[in-house]
Coordinates of C-alpha atoms in Angstrom, one line a residue:
X1305 CA 12.9 -5.5 20.2
X1306 CA 16.7 -4.3 17.9
X1307 CA 18.1 -1.0 18.5
X1308 CA 17.2 -0.2 15.1
X1309 CA 13.0 -0.9 15.8
X1310 CA 13.3 0.9 18.5
X1311 CA 14.7 3.9 17.0
X1312 CA 12.6 3.8 14.4
X1313 CA 9.4 3.4 16.2
X1314 CA 10.5 6.4 18.1
X1315 CA 10.3 8.3 15.2
X1316 CA 7.3 7.4 14.0
X1317 CA 5.7 8.0 17.1
X1318 CA 7.1 11.4 17.4
X1319 CA 5.7 12.3 13.3
X1320 CA 2.2 10.3 14.9
X1321 CA 2.5 12.9 17.7
X1322 CA 3.3 16.3 15.3
X1323 CA -0.5 14.9 13.0
X1324 CA -4.1 16.0 13.9
X1325 CA -6.2 13.3 15.6
X1326 CA -8.6 13.9 12.1
X1327 CA -5.2 13.8 9.6
X1328 CA -4.6 10.7 7.9
X1329 CA -1.8 8.6 6.9
X1330 CA -0.7 6.1 3.9
X1331 CA 0.2 2.9 4.4
X1332 CA 1.9 1.1 1.8
X1333 CA 2.7 -2.1 0.1
X1334 CA 3.9 -3.9 -3.3
X1335 CA 2.6 -6.8 -5.8
X1336 CA 3.7 -7.6 -8.4
X1337 CA 4.2 -9.9 -11.7
X1338 CA 7.9 -9.7 -13.9
X1339 CA 7.7 -10.3 -17.9
X1340 CA 9.7 -13.2 -17.2
X1341 CA 7.8 -14.7 -14.2
X1342 CA 4.5 -15.1 -17.0
X1343 CA 3.9 -18.2 -18.7
X1344 CA 2.1 -18.1 -22.1
X1345 CA -1.3 -17.1 -20.9
X1346 CA -0.3 -14.3 -18.6
X1347 CA 0.6 -10.8 -18.7
X1348 CA 2.8 -8.7 -16.2
X1349 CA 1.7 -6.4 -13.1
X1350 CA 2.6 -4.1 -10.7
X1351 CA 0.1 -2.9 -8.1
X1352 CA 1.1 -0.5 -5.3
X1353 CA -1.4 -1.0 -2.4
X1354 CA -2.1 1.9 0.2
X1355 CA -4.6 1.9 2.9
X1356 CA -5.6 5.2 4.7
X1357 CA -6.6 5.7 8.0
X1358 CA -7.2 8.6 10.3
X1359 CA -4.7 8.5 13.4
X1360 CA -7.8 9.1 16.2
X1361 CA -8.6 5.4 15.0
X1362 CA -4.8 4.0 14.7
X1363 CA -4.8 2.6 18.7
X1364 CA -8.0 1.0 18.3
X1365 CA -7.0 -0.5 15.0
X1366 CA -3.6 -2.0 16.0
X1367 CA -5.7 -3.2 19.0
X1368 CA -7.9 -5.4 16.9
X1369 CA -5.5 -6.1 14.3
X1370 CA -3.4 -7.7 17.4
X1371 CA -7.2 -9.2 18.4
X1372 CA -7.5 -11.2 15.2
X1373 CA -3.8 -12.8 14.3
X1374 CA -3.6 -13.5 18.5
X1375 CA -0.5 -11.7 18.7
X1376 CA 2.4 -9.5 17.3
X1377 CA 3.2 -11.0 14.0
X1378 CA 1.3 -11.0 10.8
X1379 CA 3.2 -11.5 7.4
X1380 CA 0.1 -12.8 4.9
X1381 CA 2.2 -15.0 2.7
X1382 CA 3.0 -17.3 5.4
X1383 CA -0.7 -17.4 6.4
X1384 CA -1.8 -18.3 3.4
X1385 CA -0.2 -21.6 4.2
X1386 CA -2.8 -22.9 6.8
X1387 CA -6.0 -23.2 7.7
X1388 CA -6.3 -21.1 10.3
X1389 CA -4.2 -18.5 8.8
X1390 CA -6.7 -18.4 5.3
X1391 CA -9.5 -17.4 8.3
X1392 CA -7.3 -15.1 9.5
X1393 CA -6.9 -13.1 6.1
X1394 CA -11.0 -13.6 6.1
X1395 CA -11.3 -11.8 8.9
X1396 CA -9.0 -9.3 8.4
X1397 CA -10.0 -8.5 5.1
X1398 CA -13.5 -8.4 6.3
X1399 CA -12.7 -5.9 9.1
X1400 CA -10.8 -3.5 6.8
X1401 CA -14.0 -3.9 4.7
X1402 CA -16.3 -2.4 7.5
X1403 CA -14.1 0.5 7.3
X1404 CA -17.0 3.1 5.3
X1405 CA -14.7 5.5 4.0
X1406 CA -12.3 5.5 0.9
X1407 CA -9.6 3.8 2.6
X1408 CA -7.6 1.9 0.0
X1409 CA -5.9 3.0 -3.4
X1410 CA -4.8 -0.1 -5.7
X1411 CA -2.3 2.2 -8.1
X1412 CA -1.7 -0.2 -11.1
X1413 CA 1.0 0.0 -13.7
X1414 CA 1.3 -2.3 -16.5
X1415 CA 5.2 -3.1 -16.7
X1416 CA 7.3 -2.8 -19.7
X1417 CA 9.8 -5.3 -21.0
X1418 CA 12.3 -3.3 -19.6
X1419 CA 11.4 -2.3 -16.4
X1420 CA 13.0 -3.8 -13.5
X1421 CA 10.8 -3.3 -10.1
X1422 CA 12.3 -0.5 -8.9
X1423 CA 11.5 1.5 -11.8
X1424 CA 7.9 0.0 -11.5
X1425 CA 7.7 1.2 -8.0
X1426 CA 8.8 4.5 -8.5
X1427 CA 6.1 5.1 -11.0
X1428 CA 3.1 3.8 -9.3
X1429 CA 4.8 5.4 -6.1
X1430 CA 4.9 8.9 -7.9
X1431 CA 1.1 8.4 -9.4
X1432 CA 0.0 7.3 -5.6
X1433 CA 1.5 10.7 -4.1
X1434 CA 0.0 12.7 -6.5
X1435 CA -3.6 11.0 -5.5
X1436 CA -3.5 11.3 -1.5
X1437 CA -1.1 14.6 -1.3
X1438 CA -4.6 17.0 -1.0
X1439 CA -3.3 19.2 -4.3
X1440 CA -5.0 17.1 -7.1
X1441 CA -8.7 17.3 -8.5
X1442 CA -10.0 14.2 -8.2
X1443 CA -12.9 13.6 -11.5
X1444 CA -16.2 13.9 -10.9
X1445 CA -17.7 11.2 -8.7
X1446 CA -14.0 10.2 -6.9
X1447 CA -13.6 10.9 -3.5
X1448 CA -9.5 10.7 -3.0
X1449 CA -8.2 10.8 0.7
X1450 CA -5.8 13.3 1.9
X1451 CA -3.4 12.0 4.0
X1452 CA -0.7 14.2 5.6
X1453 CA 2.4 11.0 5.8
X1454 CA 3.1 8.1 4.3
X1455 CA 4.3 4.9 5.9
X1456 CA 6.4 1.9 4.2
X1457 CA 8.2 -1.5 5.0
X1458 CA 11.3 -1.2 5.6
X1459 CA 13.3 -2.3 2.6
X1460 CA 16.4 -4.8 2.9
X1461 CA 18.5 -2.6 1.4
X1462 CA 18.9 1.0 2.1
X1463 CA 19.1 2.5 -1.3
X1464 CA 15.4 0.7 -2.1
X1465 CA 14.7 3.3 0.7
X1466 CA 16.7 6.1 -0.8
X1467 CA 14.8 5.6 -4.2
X1468 CA 11.6 6.2 -2.8
X1469 CA 12.9 9.6 -0.9
X1470 CA 14.1 10.1 -4.2
X1471 CA 10.4 9.7 -5.9
X1472 CA 9.2 12.2 -2.6
X1473 CA 11.5 14.7 -3.4
X1474 CA 10.2 14.6 -7.2
X1475 CA 6.4 14.5 -5.9
X1476 CA 7.0 17.2 -3.9
X1477 CA 8.5 19.4 -6.7
X1478 CA 6.1 18.8 -8.9
X1479 CA 3.8 20.4 -6.4
X1480 CA 1.8 17.2 -5.6
X1481 CA 2.7 17.1 -2.0
X1482 CA 3.6 19.4 0.0
X1483 CA 7.3 20.2 1.7
X1484 CA 5.9 18.8 4.9
X1485 CA 4.9 15.7 3.6
X1486 CA 6.3 13.1 6.0
X1487 CA 7.5 9.3 5.5
X1488 CA 8.8 6.8 7.2
X1489 CA 10.1 3.6 6.0
X1490 CA 10.1 0.6 9.3
X1491 CA 9.5 -2.8 10.1
X1492 CA 6.0 -4.0 10.5
X1493 CA 7.2 -5.7 13.7
X1494 CA 6.3 -2.1 15.3
X1495 CA 4.0 -0.8 13.5
X1496 CA 0.0 -3.3 12.9
X1497 CA -1.2 -1.1 10.5
X1498 CA 1.5 -2.4 7.8
X1499 CA -0.1 -5.5 8.2
X1500 CA -3.0 -4.0 5.9
X1501 CA -1.5 -3.3 2.9
X1502 CA 0.3 -6.4 3.5
X1503 CA -2.5 -8.6 3.0
X1504 CA -4.4 -5.9 0.6
X1505 CA -1.8 -6.6 -2.1
X1506 CA -1.3 -10.3 -1.0
X1507 CA -5.2 -11.0 -2.1
X1508 CA -5.0 -8.4 -5.0
X1509 CA -2.3 -10.6 -6.3
X1510 CA -4.0 -13.8 -5.7
X1511 CA -7.0 -12.1 -7.1
X1512 CA -5.1 -11.9 -10.8
X1513 CA -2.6 -14.9 -10.4
X1514 CA -5.5 -17.4 -9.0
X1515 CA -9.0 -16.0 -9.7
X1516 CA -9.4 -15.4 -6.1
X1517 CA -12.1 -12.8 -5.1
X1518 CA -11.7 -12.1 -1.6
X1519 CA -10.1 -8.8 -2.0
X1520 CA -13.3 -7.6 -3.9
X1521 CA -15.2 -6.9 -0.7
X1522 CA -13.0 -3.7 -0.4
X1523 CA -13.8 -3.0 -3.7
X1524 CA -16.7 0.0 -1.7
X1525 CA -13.5 1.0 -0.1
X1526 CA -11.3 0.7 -3.0
X1527 CA -10.3 3.5 -5.6
X1528 CA -8.3 1.8 -8.2
X1529 CA -5.7 4.2 -10.5
X1530 CA -4.5 3.1 -13.6
X1531 CA -1.2 4.6 -13.9
X1532 CA -0.3 6.6 -17.0
X1533 CA 3.3 6.0 -18.8
X1534 CA 4.3 9.5 -18.7
X1535 CA 6.8 10.0 -15.9
X1536 CA 6.5 13.6 -16.7
X1537 CA 3.3 13.8 -14.9
X1538 CA 2.0 10.6 -12.9
X1539 CA -1.4 12.4 -13.6
X1540 CA -2.0 12.9 -17.1
X1541 CA -4.5 10.3 -19.0
X1542 CA -4.8 8.3 -15.6
X1543 CA -7.9 6.0 -15.0
X1544 CA -9.2 6.2 -12.2
X1545 CA -12.3 3.3 -11.3
X1546 CA -14.3 3.0 -7.9
X1547 CA -13.6 -0.3 -6.5
X1548 CA -11.3 -3.3 -7.3
X1549 CA -10.3 -3.6 -10.6
X1550 CA -8.0 -5.4 -13.6
X1551 CA -7.8 -2.2 -15.6
X1552 CA -4.5 -1.6 -16.7
X1553 CA -4.0 -5.5 -17.6
X1554 CA -6.9 -5.1 -20.2
X1555 CA -5.7 -5.3 -23.9

């Protein structure tokens, strides 16, 4: 393990120890298609996938995931390239589908022509934090999981991490999360629970780009938030739907 990963792991574990067993943590990844990547019959999209798990099941879930993949390393895009990998994608999806409570949030955002992935991520992250910070009253019939911490896959450039932290600062100022809400950016090599949003974001992308239905196995666990374009209020006019949805792609 690298010195950087070792340090990140120690900080992450210290934060976990500060949480109650019944507290929940959101593990987050993204998927998108830009305007420049679209063919004539395609639409751009951005989706931020969050898998929410209570602290009390973290150790069991890590063990289960390592058993499914038969190792300590996972990347869904690479697994997609082999028959064995696709079988493991199926197995992990079915494993997550067995979790009975709402535990997957998909925040969808329809990109504007001028928007970069960084801008799309900031808008979607704002909506996600507003939804899971525990300070928002959801629409009737929707149960939003409340979280005390969020964990991202560590990005390549420190500036990208700083942008996320800036978005978190804005969410605190807006009252969507409290001032003690914690955030970590770490490698999936040290936190296997990040394999879950990696899988969800990948299978969601395949749902949009290839019509594959695997991600719909998670419909009972999933709440889709169609993010508003109004950056001043991430929840204003936001639409919620129970289940996996292409809501933001509907003309």
